[in-house]
Amino acid sequence: MANSSWFNSIPLSSINLQCRSVVLNDTGVNDLAEEAIDIPTLTEAFFGDITKWSASLLYLPFYIQDLKAGQFLKTPYANYIQIMAGELDILTETGGYTLGEYYCASLRGTNISPSFLDYEPYSKLEVYLPYYGFAELKIADVLNKYIQFRLRVDFKTGQATYYIGVNESSVSQPNAPKWDMENDINTRIISTYVFQLGYNFPIGRTDAADNLRNMLSSAIKTAAIVGASYIAPALGAGISTTEVLTETTTAPSTTTQTVQGGKRTKKGGSPNIVSTTEGGAQSQTKHITTNTQSQFIAQRVNACFEGAGEALSNLGLRTQTDKPNNSFADGVGARQVKIIRKFSRLVPRDESFGKLYGFPVGEVRKLNTLSGYTEISNIHIEGEGFETATHTEIAMLNKLLSDGVIL
Amino acid sequence: MYKIYVDYIPKNSNALETVDNNRFKVPYFYENSITLILYKNTAEPHRVNKAGYLETVGEIGGVFRDSASYSSLQIDIEYDKLIDFNYIYLVEFDRYYYVSDVTTVNNKLWTLTLDIDVLYTYRNAIMNLDGFIDRNENTTNPLIVDKKIVTEMGEHIYTFSVDNSLFDGRGQYILNGFGILTPEVDTEGGE
């Protein structure tokens, strides 16, 4: 399916040689997800799991390549994951696909000679490009030619480009696009449409792992930290709610606590008053969140899969588009390149139209080569046969010929 | 409009005896009789070659008694029945004329208003001319925009599919990362 010869792949530089890309299917992504929500080992918690070392998980709505079983996803420190996957050719950053072609004869139907009615504004030619939408083509560019549709996909970013070219030959004679100078024969690119085809799952987006690493680091560093663990009860009416709460965290805590800077104050002379200030200083407030492991996992799951689910709902596999006909309403139609030909409806006319109005000619002709109704805008009435014609008669002739005569 | 008289005289007859010259003491065109060939013309005026549409009705002769214009003139003729022609060839002028109007003067005397038909008069010369042809009944360049066409509101819409199967099946995922795939079977870290 892939036909990368249409496009010049951009070789990766040496600095990217360790950047690897693998192709997964649904099962592989599920395996990845299970790994992501699994209880991390200490190593994983510290260095990050497989997703932490992933730049992106990109979904592309088409088949890319065959996968092989028994492959292992590997990061420098994370556990291996056995998975069904396929390694993308490291030199391939883009995929080129030929989506087919369409021979554009008269827009008004087959076996009809092209005429001005086939062009704008009497006709319009639109193309529906899956996952992009509608685009209007200039008819003069494509009439009596094969319109060829090609797609280039950037496997790193998911950005795609439709290349619409025209060629007097069928795509079965694969002439490369115009910009591929080596192979160009006569395919001419007439338009390109850049759009985002791939959807980047936010699997590496979560900073939950960062949180956990921070937590563990903090635990190690502050093992000796001792602080007052003091929770003062509220002391009744008139007591400022500003309290000094300090708790030493020595491990992943099971509570989430708020430490509010300031002084515990109280009005009214309670024996428990430590100090009293007027106005109460709620100077600074900061939140320190610590999680249990289950909370941490839940956060990760939310980050990964709620986001993904939302993304899927917006992915638009069944693209909702302006429907030229009902075939666009189903998913299959939305995934096909469609040609939409529109043309004006003419008032039916028979041969009498020609007798009354004639048809455009626009060229210099000798009148004895013509017959029927004729309008002649410019003519020199002179020479043999007009020796006795008066000026008035010649003026009459000029007007009559211009208004239309029957030869 | 000039008004002249063409006295009705039989062709090749001795016209002097029959000429009513009470109004003109000296016949203007006395010696030069003229010949009118009468036709029934069924062709529309802007047809150049009317040959196939002319039916000869008769031929009369006469003389001019007044000045006459090539392009438009009036003649009086004696004709003993209702005018049954509408087209005239004036032989001496070598020009064809439409009978634009007919007026009865008195019994058998008619006044005809004639207007020249330059198309049929110069038909042969015309057909040898070169001209810039705007429109023609039987020849056309269909790619030239014809502003005389009449279109209705609305449009025809045809839709065609370009067969391809790229997006038919399930999609796949690409995981981009740092050395994340190895085809080697790991014996230590594999789960």
Short mmCIF file of N, CA, C and O in Angstrom, two decimals, chain A residues 144-203:
data_model
loop_
_atom_site.label_atom_id
_atom_site.label_comp_id
_atom_site.label_asym_id
_atom_site.label_seq_id
_atom_site.Cartn_x
_atom_site.Cartn_y
_atom_site.Cartn_z
N ASN A 144 -10.38 16.87 -18.73
CA ASN A 144 -9.76 15.96 -19.69
C ASN A 144 -8.41 15.44 -19.21
O ASN A 144 -7.54 15.12 -20.01
N LYS A 145 -8.27 15.38 -17.93
CA LYS A 145 -7.05 14.82 -17.35
C LYS A 145 -7.43 13.88 -16.21
O LYS A 145 -8.55 13.90 -15.70
N TYR A 146 -6.48 13.07 -15.84
CA TYR A 146 -6.65 12.26 -14.65
C TYR A 146 -6.31 13.12 -13.43
O TYR A 146 -5.24 13.72 -13.38
N ILE A 147 -7.24 13.15 -12.51
CA ILE A 147 -6.95 13.80 -11.23
C ILE A 147 -6.42 12.73 -10.30
O ILE A 147 -7.08 11.72 -10.07
N GLN A 148 -5.26 12.96 -9.78
CA GLN A 148 -4.62 11.93 -8.96
C GLN A 148 -4.49 12.43 -7.53
O GLN A 148 -4.08 13.56 -7.29
N PHE A 149 -4.84 11.55 -6.63
CA PHE A 149 -4.87 11.91 -5.22
C PHE A 149 -3.79 11.14 -4.48
O PHE A 149 -3.75 9.92 -4.54
N ARG A 150 -2.95 11.87 -3.83
CA ARG A 150 -1.88 11.24 -3.07
C ARG A 150 -1.84 11.85 -1.68
O ARG A 150 -2.23 13.01 -1.46
N LEU A 151 -1.35 11.05 -0.79
CA LEU A 151 -1.33 11.46 0.61
C LEU A 151 0.06 11.21 1.18
O LEU A 151 0.63 10.14 0.98
N ARG A 152 0.56 12.21 1.84
CA ARG A 152 1.82 12.03 2.55
C ARG A 152 1.55 12.24 4.02
O ARG A 152 0.87 13.20 4.42
N VAL A 153 2.07 11.33 4.81
CA VAL A 153 1.82 11.40 6.25
C VAL A 153 3.15 11.44 6.97
O VAL A 153 4.06 10.65 6.70
N ASP A 154 3.25 12.40 7.85
CA ASP A 154 4.44 12.50 8.69
C ASP A 154 4.21 11.61 9.91
O ASP A 154 3.35 11.90 10.75
N PHE A 155 4.97 10.54 10.00
CA PHE A 155 4.75 9.58 11.07
C PHE A 155 5.18 10.12 12.44
O PHE A 155 4.87 9.53 13.46
N LYS A 156 5.91 11.18 12.45
CA LYS A 156 6.34 11.73 13.74
C LYS A 156 5.29 12.65 14.34
O LYS A 156 5.10 12.70 15.55
N THR A 157 4.64 13.39 13.48
CA THR A 157 3.71 14.40 13.99
C THR A 157 2.25 14.11 13.67
O THR A 157 1.36 14.71 14.26
N GLY A 158 2.01 13.23 12.73
CA GLY A 158 0.65 12.98 12.31
C GLY A 158 0.13 13.98 11.31
O GLY A 158 -1.00 13.91 10.86
N GLN A 159 0.96 14.92 10.96
CA GLN A 159 0.53 15.90 9.97
C GLN A 159 0.54 15.25 8.59
O GLN A 159 1.45 14.50 8.25
N ALA A 160 -0.48 15.54 7.84
CA ALA A 160 -0.61 14.92 6.53
C ALA A 160 -0.84 15.99 5.47
O ALA A 160 -1.27 17.11 5.77
N THR A 161 -0.53 15.62 4.26
CA THR A 161 -0.73 16.53 3.14
C THR A 161 -1.34 15.76 1.98
O THR A 161 -0.82 14.71 1.58
N TYR A 162 -2.45 16.25 1.50
CA TYR A 162 -3.00 15.72 0.25
C TYR A 162 -2.34 16.46 -0.90
O TYR A 162 -2.26 17.69 -0.91
N TYR A 163 -1.88 15.69 -1.85
CA TYR A 163 -1.36 16.27 -3.08
C TYR A 163 -2.33 15.90 -4.20
O TYR A 163 -2.59 14.72 -4.44
N ILE A 164 -2.86 16.89 -4.82
CA ILE A 164 -3.73 16.65 -5.96
C ILE A 164 -2.98 17.04 -7.22
O ILE A 164 -2.53 18.18 -7.36
N GLY A 165 -2.81 16.07 -8.07
CA GLY A 165 -2.09 16.31 -9.30
C GLY A 165 -2.93 15.95 -10.50
O GLY A 165 -3.95 15.28 -10.39
N VAL A 166 -2.52 16.42 -11.62
CA VAL A 166 -3.21 16.07 -12.85
C VAL A 166 -2.20 15.52 -13.85
O VAL A 166 -1.04 15.92 -13.86
N ASN A 167 -2.68 14.60 -14.63
CA ASN A 167 -1.82 13.95 -15.59
C ASN A 167 -2.68 13.50 -16.75
O ASN A 167 -3.80 13.04 -16.56
N GLU A 168 -2.15 13.65 -17.92
CA GLU A 168 -2.92 13.17 -19.06
C GLU A 168 -2.87 11.66 -19.14
O GLU A 168 -3.65 11.05 -19.89
N SER A 169 -1.97 11.06 -18.39
CA SER A 169 -1.88 9.61 -18.36
C SER A 169 -2.45 9.10 -17.05
O SER A 169 -2.53 9.82 -16.06
N SER A 170 -2.83 7.84 -17.08
CA SER A 170 -3.36 7.23 -15.88
C SER A 170 -2.27 7.09 -14.83
O SER A 170 -1.07 7.06 -15.13
N VAL A 171 -2.72 6.98 -13.61
CA VAL A 171 -1.77 6.80 -12.52
C VAL A 171 -1.08 5.45 -12.61
O VAL A 171 -0.08 5.21 -11.96
N SER A 172 -1.65 4.58 -13.42
CA SER A 172 -0.98 3.30 -13.61
C SER A 172 0.36 3.49 -14.30
O SER A 172 1.19 2.59 -14.33
N GLN A 173 0.53 4.65 -14.87
CA GLN A 173 1.86 5.02 -15.37
C GLN A 173 2.41 6.02 -14.37
O GLN A 173 2.19 7.22 -14.49
N PRO A 174 3.06 5.51 -13.38
CA PRO A 174 3.34 6.35 -12.20
C PRO A 174 4.39 7.42 -12.45
O PRO A 174 5.56 7.24 -12.19
N ASN A 175 3.89 8.50 -12.96
CA ASN A 175 4.77 9.65 -13.09
C ASN A 175 4.77 10.39 -11.76
O ASN A 175 3.72 10.67 -11.21
N ALA A 176 5.93 10.71 -11.32
CA ALA A 176 6.05 11.29 -10.00
C ALA A 176 5.54 12.72 -10.01
O ALA A 176 5.43 13.35 -11.05
N PRO A 177 5.21 13.21 -8.85
CA PRO A 177 4.75 14.60 -8.77
C PRO A 177 5.78 15.58 -9.29
O PRO A 177 6.96 15.28 -9.40
N LYS A 178 5.29 16.74 -9.58
CA LYS A 178 6.11 17.75 -10.22
C LYS A 178 7.38 18.07 -9.45
O LYS A 178 8.44 18.24 -10.02
N TRP A 179 7.23 18.12 -8.15
CA TRP A 179 8.38 18.57 -7.38
C TRP A 179 9.45 17.52 -7.23
O TRP A 179 10.52 17.78 -6.75
N ASP A 180 9.14 16.29 -7.62
CA ASP A 180 10.17 15.26 -7.64
C ASP A 180 10.82 15.34 -9.01
O ASP A 180 10.41 14.70 -9.97
N MET A 181 11.85 16.16 -9.10
CA MET A 181 12.36 16.51 -10.41
C MET A 181 12.96 15.33 -11.15
O MET A 181 13.02 15.30 -12.36
N GLU A 182 13.43 14.35 -10.41
CA GLU A 182 14.10 13.25 -11.08
C GLU A 182 13.13 12.45 -11.96
O GLU A 182 13.48 11.99 -13.04
N ASN A 183 11.93 12.27 -11.45
CA ASN A 183 11.01 11.38 -12.15
C ASN A 183 9.86 12.11 -12.81
O ASN A 183 9.01 11.48 -13.40
N ASP A 184 9.88 13.39 -12.68
CA ASP A 184 8.73 14.12 -13.20
C ASP A 184 8.64 13.98 -14.71
O ASP A 184 9.60 14.16 -15.43
N ILE A 185 7.49 13.63 -15.17
CA ILE A 185 7.25 13.61 -16.61
C ILE A 185 6.18 14.63 -16.93
O ILE A 185 6.43 15.64 -17.55
N ASN A 186 5.02 14.39 -16.42
CA ASN A 186 3.99 15.37 -16.72
C ASN A 186 2.89 15.45 -15.67
O ASN A 186 1.85 16.01 -15.93
N THR A 187 3.10 14.84 -14.55
CA THR A 187 2.12 15.04 -13.48
C THR A 187 2.37 16.39 -12.85
O THR A 187 3.49 16.73 -12.50
N ARG A 188 1.32 17.14 -12.75
CA ARG A 188 1.47 18.49 -12.23
C ARG A 188 0.64 18.62 -10.96
O ARG A 188 -0.56 18.34 -10.96
N ILE A 189 1.31 19.01 -9.91
CA ILE A 189 0.60 19.22 -8.65
C ILE A 189 -0.15 20.54 -8.74
O ILE A 189 0.44 21.58 -9.00
N ILE A 190 -1.44 20.46 -8.54
CA ILE A 190 -2.23 21.69 -8.66
C ILE A 190 -2.65 22.22 -7.30
O ILE A 190 -3.01 23.38 -7.18
N SER A 191 -2.63 21.38 -6.29
CA SER A 191 -2.99 21.90 -4.98
C SER A 191 -2.53 20.94 -3.91
O SER A 191 -2.38 19.74 -4.14
N THR A 192 -2.29 21.49 -2.75
CA THR A 192 -1.95 20.68 -1.60
C THR A 192 -2.81 21.13 -0.42
O THR A 192 -3.18 22.30 -0.33
N TYR A 193 -3.11 20.19 0.42
CA TYR A 193 -3.95 20.51 1.57
C TYR A 193 -3.30 19.87 2.80
O TYR A 193 -3.18 18.65 2.88
N VAL A 194 -2.89 20.68 3.70
CA VAL A 194 -2.21 20.22 4.90
C VAL A 194 -3.23 20.11 6.03
O VAL A 194 -4.04 21.03 6.22
N PHE A 195 -3.19 19.02 6.73
CA PHE A 195 -4.14 18.86 7.82
C PHE A 195 -3.55 17.88 8.83
O PHE A 195 -2.52 17.24 8.57
N GLN A 196 -4.19 17.79 9.96
CA GLN A 196 -3.73 16.90 11.01
C GLN A 196 -4.50 15.60 10.91
O GLN A 196 -5.69 15.55 11.24
N LEU A 197 -3.84 14.57 10.44
CA LEU A 197 -4.51 13.29 10.28
C LEU A 197 -4.33 12.43 11.52
O LEU A 197 -5.26 11.79 11.98
N GLY A 198 -3.14 12.41 12.04
CA GLY A 198 -2.89 11.57 13.20
C GLY A 198 -3.31 12.27 14.48
O GLY A 198 -3.23 13.49 14.60
N TYR A 199 -3.81 11.44 15.40
CA TYR A 199 -4.16 12.01 16.70
C TYR A 199 -3.15 11.54 17.72
O TYR A 199 -2.88 10.35 17.85
N ASN A 200 -2.60 12.47 18.43
CA ASN A 200 -1.56 12.14 19.40
C ASN A 200 -2.20 11.86 20.74
O ASN A 200 -2.74 12.76 21.39
N PHE A 201 -2.16 10.60 21.14
CA PHE A 201 -2.73 10.24 22.43
C PHE A 201 -1.86 10.84 23.54
O PHE A 201 -0.65 10.82 23.45
N PRO A 202 -2.49 11.32 24.55
CA PRO A 202 -1.73 12.01 25.60
C PRO A 202 -1.13 11.05 26.60
O PRO A 202 -1.18 11.28 27.80
N ILE A 203 -0.59 9.97 26.11
CA ILE A 203 -0.09 8.97 27.04
C ILE A 203 1.13 9.48 27.78
O ILE A 203 1.37 9.13 28.93
#
